[in-house]
PDB file of C-alpha atoms in Angstrom:
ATOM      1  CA  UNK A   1    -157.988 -56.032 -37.920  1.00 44.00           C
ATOM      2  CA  UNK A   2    -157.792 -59.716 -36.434  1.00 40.00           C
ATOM      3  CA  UNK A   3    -159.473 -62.820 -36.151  1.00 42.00           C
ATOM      4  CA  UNK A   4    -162.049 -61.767 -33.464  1.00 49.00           C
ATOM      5  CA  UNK A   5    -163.438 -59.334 -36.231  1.00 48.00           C
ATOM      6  CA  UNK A   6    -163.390 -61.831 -39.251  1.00 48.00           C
ATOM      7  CA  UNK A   7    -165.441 -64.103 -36.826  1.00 50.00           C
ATOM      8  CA  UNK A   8    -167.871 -61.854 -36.575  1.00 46.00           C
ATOM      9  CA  UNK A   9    -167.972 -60.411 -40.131  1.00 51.00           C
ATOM     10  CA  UNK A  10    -168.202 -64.315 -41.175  1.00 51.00           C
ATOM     11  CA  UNK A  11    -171.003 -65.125 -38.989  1.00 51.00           C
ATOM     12  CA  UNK A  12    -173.320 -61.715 -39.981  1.00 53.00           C
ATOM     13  CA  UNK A  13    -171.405 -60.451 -43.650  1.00 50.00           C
ATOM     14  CA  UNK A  14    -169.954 -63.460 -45.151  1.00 45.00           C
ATOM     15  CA  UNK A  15    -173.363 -64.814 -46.811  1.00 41.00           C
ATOM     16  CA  UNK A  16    -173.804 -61.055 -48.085  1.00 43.00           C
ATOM     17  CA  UNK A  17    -170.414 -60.586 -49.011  1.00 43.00           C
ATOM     18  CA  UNK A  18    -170.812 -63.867 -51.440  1.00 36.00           C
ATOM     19  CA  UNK A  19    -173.364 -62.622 -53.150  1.00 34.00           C
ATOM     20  CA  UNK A  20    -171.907 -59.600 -53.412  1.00 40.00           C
ATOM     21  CA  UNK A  21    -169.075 -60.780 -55.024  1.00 36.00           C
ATOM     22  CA  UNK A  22    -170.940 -62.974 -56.870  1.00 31.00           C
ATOM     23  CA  UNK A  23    -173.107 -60.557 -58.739  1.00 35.00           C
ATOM     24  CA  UNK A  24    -169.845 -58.405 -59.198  1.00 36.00           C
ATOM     25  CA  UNK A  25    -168.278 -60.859 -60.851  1.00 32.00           C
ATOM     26  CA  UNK A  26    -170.766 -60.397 -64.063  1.00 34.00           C
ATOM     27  CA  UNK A  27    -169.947 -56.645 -63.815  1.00 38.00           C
ATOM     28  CA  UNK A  28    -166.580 -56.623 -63.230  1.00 39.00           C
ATOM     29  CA  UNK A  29    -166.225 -58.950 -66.848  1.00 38.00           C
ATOM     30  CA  UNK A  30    -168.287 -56.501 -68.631  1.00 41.00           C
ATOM     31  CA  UNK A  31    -166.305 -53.632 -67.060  1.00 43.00           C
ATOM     32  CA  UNK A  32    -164.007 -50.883 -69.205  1.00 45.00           C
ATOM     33  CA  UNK A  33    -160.309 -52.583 -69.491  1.00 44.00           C
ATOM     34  CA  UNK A  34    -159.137 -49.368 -69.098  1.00 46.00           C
ATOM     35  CA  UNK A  35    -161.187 -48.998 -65.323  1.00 45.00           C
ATOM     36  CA  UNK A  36    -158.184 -48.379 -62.881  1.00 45.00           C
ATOM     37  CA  UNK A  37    -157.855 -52.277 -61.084  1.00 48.00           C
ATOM     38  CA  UNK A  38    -155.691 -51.636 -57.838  1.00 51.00           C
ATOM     39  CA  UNK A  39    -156.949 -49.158 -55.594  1.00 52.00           C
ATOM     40  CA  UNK A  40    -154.691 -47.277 -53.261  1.00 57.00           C
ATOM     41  CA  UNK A  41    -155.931 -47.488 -49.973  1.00 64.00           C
ATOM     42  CA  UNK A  42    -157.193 -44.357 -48.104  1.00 82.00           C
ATOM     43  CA  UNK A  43    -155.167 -44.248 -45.123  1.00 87.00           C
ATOM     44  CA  UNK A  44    -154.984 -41.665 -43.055  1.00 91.00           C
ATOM     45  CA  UNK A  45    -153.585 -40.884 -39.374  1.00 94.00           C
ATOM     46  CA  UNK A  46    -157.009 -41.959 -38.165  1.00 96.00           C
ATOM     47  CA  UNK A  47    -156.866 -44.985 -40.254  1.00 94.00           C
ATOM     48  CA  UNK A  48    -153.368 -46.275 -39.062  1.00 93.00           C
ATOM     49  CA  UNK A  49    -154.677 -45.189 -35.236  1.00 96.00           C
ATOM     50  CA  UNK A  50    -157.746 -47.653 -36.242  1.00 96.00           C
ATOM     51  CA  UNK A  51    -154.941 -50.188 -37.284  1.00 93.00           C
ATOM     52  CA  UNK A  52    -153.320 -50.782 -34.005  1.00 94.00           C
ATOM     53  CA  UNK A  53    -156.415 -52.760 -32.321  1.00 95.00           C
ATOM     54  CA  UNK A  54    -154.921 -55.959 -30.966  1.00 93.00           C
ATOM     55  CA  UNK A  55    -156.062 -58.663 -29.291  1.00 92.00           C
ATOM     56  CA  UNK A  56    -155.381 -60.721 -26.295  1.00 93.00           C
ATOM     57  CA  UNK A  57    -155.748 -64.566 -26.805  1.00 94.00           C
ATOM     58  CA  UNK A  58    -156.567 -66.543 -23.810  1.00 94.00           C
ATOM     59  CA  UNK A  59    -158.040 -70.532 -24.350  1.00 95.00           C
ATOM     60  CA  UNK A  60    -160.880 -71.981 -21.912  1.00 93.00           C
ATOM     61  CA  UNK A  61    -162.702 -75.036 -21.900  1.00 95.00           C
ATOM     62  CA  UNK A  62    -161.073 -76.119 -25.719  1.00 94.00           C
ATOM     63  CA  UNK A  63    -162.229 -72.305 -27.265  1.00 94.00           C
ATOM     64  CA  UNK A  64    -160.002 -69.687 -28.156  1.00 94.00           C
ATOM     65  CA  UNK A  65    -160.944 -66.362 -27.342  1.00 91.00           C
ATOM     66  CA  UNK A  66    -160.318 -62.795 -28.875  1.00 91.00           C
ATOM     67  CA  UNK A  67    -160.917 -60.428 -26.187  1.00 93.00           C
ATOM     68  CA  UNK A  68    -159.727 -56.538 -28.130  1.00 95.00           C
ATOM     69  CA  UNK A  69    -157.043 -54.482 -26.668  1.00 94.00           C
ATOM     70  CA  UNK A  70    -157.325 -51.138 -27.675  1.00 96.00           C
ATOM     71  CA  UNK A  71    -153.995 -49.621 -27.294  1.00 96.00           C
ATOM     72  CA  UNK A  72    -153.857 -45.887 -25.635  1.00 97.00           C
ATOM     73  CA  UNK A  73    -153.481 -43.638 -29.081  1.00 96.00           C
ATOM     74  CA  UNK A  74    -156.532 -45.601 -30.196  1.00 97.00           C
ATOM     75  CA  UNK A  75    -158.434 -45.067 -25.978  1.00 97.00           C
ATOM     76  CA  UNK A  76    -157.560 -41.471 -27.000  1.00 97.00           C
ATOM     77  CA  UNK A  77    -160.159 -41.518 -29.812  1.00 98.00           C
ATOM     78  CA  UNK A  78    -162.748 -42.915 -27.764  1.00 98.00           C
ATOM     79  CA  UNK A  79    -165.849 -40.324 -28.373  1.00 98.00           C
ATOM     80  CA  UNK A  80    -164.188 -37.883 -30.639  1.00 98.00           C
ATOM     81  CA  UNK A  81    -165.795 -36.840 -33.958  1.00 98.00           C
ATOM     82  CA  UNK A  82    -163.568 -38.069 -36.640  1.00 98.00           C
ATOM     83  CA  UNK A  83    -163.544 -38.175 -40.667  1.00 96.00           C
ATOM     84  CA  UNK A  84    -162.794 -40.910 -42.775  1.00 96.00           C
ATOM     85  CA  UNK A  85    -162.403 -41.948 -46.548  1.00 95.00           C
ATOM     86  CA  UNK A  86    -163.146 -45.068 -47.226  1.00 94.00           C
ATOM     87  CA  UNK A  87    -165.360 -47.743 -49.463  1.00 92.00           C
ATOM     88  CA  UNK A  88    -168.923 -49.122 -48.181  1.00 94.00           C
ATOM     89  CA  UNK A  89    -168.972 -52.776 -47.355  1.00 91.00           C
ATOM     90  CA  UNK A  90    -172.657 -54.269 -46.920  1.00 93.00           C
ATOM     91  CA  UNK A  91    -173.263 -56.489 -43.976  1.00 93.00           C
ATOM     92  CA  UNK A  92    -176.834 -57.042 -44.655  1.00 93.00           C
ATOM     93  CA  UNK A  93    -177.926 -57.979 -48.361  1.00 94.00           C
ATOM     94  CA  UNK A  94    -179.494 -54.908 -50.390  1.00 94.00           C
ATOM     95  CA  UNK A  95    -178.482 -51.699 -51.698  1.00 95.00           C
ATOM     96  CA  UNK A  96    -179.068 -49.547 -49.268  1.00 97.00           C
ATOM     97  CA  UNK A  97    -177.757 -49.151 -46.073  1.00 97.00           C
ATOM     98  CA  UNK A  98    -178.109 -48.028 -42.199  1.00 97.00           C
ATOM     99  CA  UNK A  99    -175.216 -49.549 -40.884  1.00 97.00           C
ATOM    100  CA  UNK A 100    -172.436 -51.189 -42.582  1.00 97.00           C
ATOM    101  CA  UNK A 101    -168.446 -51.587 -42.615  1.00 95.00           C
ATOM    102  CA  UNK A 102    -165.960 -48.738 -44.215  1.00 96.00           C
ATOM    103  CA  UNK A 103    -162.465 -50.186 -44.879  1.00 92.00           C
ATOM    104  CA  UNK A 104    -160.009 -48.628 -47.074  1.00 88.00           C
ATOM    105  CA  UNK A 105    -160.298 -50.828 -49.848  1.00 84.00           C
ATOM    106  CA  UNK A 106    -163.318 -51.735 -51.649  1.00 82.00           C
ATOM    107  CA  UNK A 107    -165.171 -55.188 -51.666  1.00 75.00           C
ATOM    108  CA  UNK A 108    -163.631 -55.446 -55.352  1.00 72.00           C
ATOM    109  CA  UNK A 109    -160.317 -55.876 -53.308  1.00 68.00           C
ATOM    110  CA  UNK A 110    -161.436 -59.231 -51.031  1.00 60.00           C
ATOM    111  CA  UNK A 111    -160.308 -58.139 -47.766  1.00 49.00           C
ATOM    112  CA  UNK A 112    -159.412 -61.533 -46.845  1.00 56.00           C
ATOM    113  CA  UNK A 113    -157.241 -62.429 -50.180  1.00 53.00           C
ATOM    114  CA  UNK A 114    -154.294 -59.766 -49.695  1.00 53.00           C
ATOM    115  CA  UNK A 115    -150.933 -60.959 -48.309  1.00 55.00           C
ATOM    116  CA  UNK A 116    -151.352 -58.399 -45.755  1.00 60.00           C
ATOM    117  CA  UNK A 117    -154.169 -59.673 -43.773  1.00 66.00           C
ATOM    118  CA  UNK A 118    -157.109 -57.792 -43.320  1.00 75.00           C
ATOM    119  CA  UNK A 119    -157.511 -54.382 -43.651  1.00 80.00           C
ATOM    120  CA  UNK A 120    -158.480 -51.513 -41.160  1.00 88.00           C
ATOM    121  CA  UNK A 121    -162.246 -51.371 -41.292  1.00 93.00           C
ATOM    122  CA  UNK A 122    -165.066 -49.396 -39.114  1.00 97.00           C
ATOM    123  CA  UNK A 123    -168.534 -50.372 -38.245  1.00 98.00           C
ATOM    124  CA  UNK A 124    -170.848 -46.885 -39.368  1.00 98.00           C
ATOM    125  CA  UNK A 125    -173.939 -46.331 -38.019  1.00 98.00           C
ATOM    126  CA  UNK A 126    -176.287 -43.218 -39.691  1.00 98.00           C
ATOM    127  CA  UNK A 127    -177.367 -41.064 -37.905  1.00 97.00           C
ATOM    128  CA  UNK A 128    -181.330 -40.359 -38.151  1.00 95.00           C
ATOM    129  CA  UNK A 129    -181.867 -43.601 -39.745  1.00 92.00           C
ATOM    130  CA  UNK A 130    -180.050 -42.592 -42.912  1.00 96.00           C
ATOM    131  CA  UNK A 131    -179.778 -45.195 -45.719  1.00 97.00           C
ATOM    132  CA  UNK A 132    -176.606 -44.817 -48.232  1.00 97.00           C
ATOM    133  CA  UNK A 133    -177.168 -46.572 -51.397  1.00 96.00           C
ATOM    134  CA  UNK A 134    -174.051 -48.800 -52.087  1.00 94.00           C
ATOM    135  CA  UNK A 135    -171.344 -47.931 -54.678  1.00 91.00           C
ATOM    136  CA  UNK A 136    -168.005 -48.904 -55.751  1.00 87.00           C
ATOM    137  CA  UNK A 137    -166.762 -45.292 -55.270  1.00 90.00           C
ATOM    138  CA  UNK A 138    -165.060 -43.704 -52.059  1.00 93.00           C
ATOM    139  CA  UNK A 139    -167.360 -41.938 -49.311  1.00 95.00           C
ATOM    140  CA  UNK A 140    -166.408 -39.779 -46.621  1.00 96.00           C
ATOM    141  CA  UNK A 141    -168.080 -40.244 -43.399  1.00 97.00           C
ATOM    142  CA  UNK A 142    -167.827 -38.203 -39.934  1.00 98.00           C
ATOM    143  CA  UNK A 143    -168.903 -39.595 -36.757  1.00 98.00           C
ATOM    144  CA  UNK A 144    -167.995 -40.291 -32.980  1.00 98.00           C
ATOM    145  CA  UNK A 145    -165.818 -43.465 -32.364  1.00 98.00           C
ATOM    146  CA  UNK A 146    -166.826 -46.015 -30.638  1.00 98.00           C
ATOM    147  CA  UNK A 147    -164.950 -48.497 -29.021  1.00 98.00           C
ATOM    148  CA  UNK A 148    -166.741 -52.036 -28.475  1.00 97.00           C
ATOM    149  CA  UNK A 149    -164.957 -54.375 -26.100  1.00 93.00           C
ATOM    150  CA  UNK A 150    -167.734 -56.283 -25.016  1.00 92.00           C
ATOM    151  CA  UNK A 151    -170.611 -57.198 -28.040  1.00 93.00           C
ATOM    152  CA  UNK A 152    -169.111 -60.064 -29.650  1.00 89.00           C
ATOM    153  CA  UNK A 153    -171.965 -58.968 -32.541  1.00 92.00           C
ATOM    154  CA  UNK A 154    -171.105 -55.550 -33.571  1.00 95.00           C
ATOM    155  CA  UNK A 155    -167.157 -54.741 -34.674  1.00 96.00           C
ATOM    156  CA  UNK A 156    -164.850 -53.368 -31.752  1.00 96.00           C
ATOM    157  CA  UNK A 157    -164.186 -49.735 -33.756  1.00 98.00           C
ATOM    158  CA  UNK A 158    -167.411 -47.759 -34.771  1.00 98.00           C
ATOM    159  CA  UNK A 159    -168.618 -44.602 -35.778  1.00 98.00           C
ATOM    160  CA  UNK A 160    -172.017 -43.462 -34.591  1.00 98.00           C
ATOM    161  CA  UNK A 161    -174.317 -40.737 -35.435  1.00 98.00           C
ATOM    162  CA  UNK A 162    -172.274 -40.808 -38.596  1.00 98.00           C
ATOM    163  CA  UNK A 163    -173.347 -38.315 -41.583  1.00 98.00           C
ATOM    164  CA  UNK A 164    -171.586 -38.317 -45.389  1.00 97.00           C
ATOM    165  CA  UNK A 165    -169.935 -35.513 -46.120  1.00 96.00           C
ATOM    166  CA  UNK A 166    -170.196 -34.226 -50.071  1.00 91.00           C
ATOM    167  CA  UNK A 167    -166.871 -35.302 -52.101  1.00 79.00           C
ATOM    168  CA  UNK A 168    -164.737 -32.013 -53.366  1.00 68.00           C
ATOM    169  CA  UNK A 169    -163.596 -32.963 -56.347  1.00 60.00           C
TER     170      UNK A 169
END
């Protein structure tokens, strides 16, 4: 994703993602040395569709602006039902959540740390009001894409009406 999103994950996540972090830190040094350390990331062929956003940089009156250009593969998914795998990442402070951010790797992994900039996330919205309680394990989600070009408060890809499907194991 690009630097329209990380604005906007700054401005509403970033105080929640610190204490996040923060309070995995005393976890993650009691943890089992033998706990697996780098995830793989989930992608999939929705995932790397997800992964194309661009955006279109234009400057007025001293500001630079973001506006997203969604590309036509990702147009295509515009209101379809899709599935994805991916790890919860809180927006809000608590444990359970309405709406929050999937991205293929988990908060453990700082998305904004890796050499490869950020990686592909999506904004999920329950359906029915549904609270998840968050975990450090993978979920899988199905919902209808959204595309957001215009709220500069909500991410530009998200899944609405989304329900979590049970993990085969």
């Amino acid at each position: 994703m690009a630097l329209r999103f990380l604005t906007w994950f700054c401005k509403r996540g970033f105080p929640a993602c610190v204490l996040m972090l923060l309070s995995l830190t005393v976890s993650a040094q009691q943890a089992d040395p033998t706990h697996l350390v780098d995830h793989k990331p989930l992608m999939n062929a929705v995932w790397e569709t997800f992964d194309q956003l661009m955006y279109k940089v234009t400057h007025k009156d001293g500001q630079t602006i973001y506006t997203p250009h969604f590309p036509e593969s990702l147009k295509r998914l515009d209101g379809k039902t899709v599935t994805l795998k991916g790890y919860m990442v809180p927006i809000e402070p608590g444990r359970r959540h309405h709406v929050f951010l999937l991205s293929v790797l988990p908060i453990y992994q700082c998305m904004f740390c890796g050499q490869n900039g950020i990686p592909p996330m999506a904004e999920i919205t329950m359906a029915d009001n549904t609270k998840l309680t968050f975990g450090e394990e993978p979920i899988t989600i199905k919902g209808t894409v959204f595309l957001n070009g215009e709220d500069e408060n909500r991410a530009e890809i998200q899944l609405r009406g989304a329900t979590k499907l049970a993990e085969s194991k």
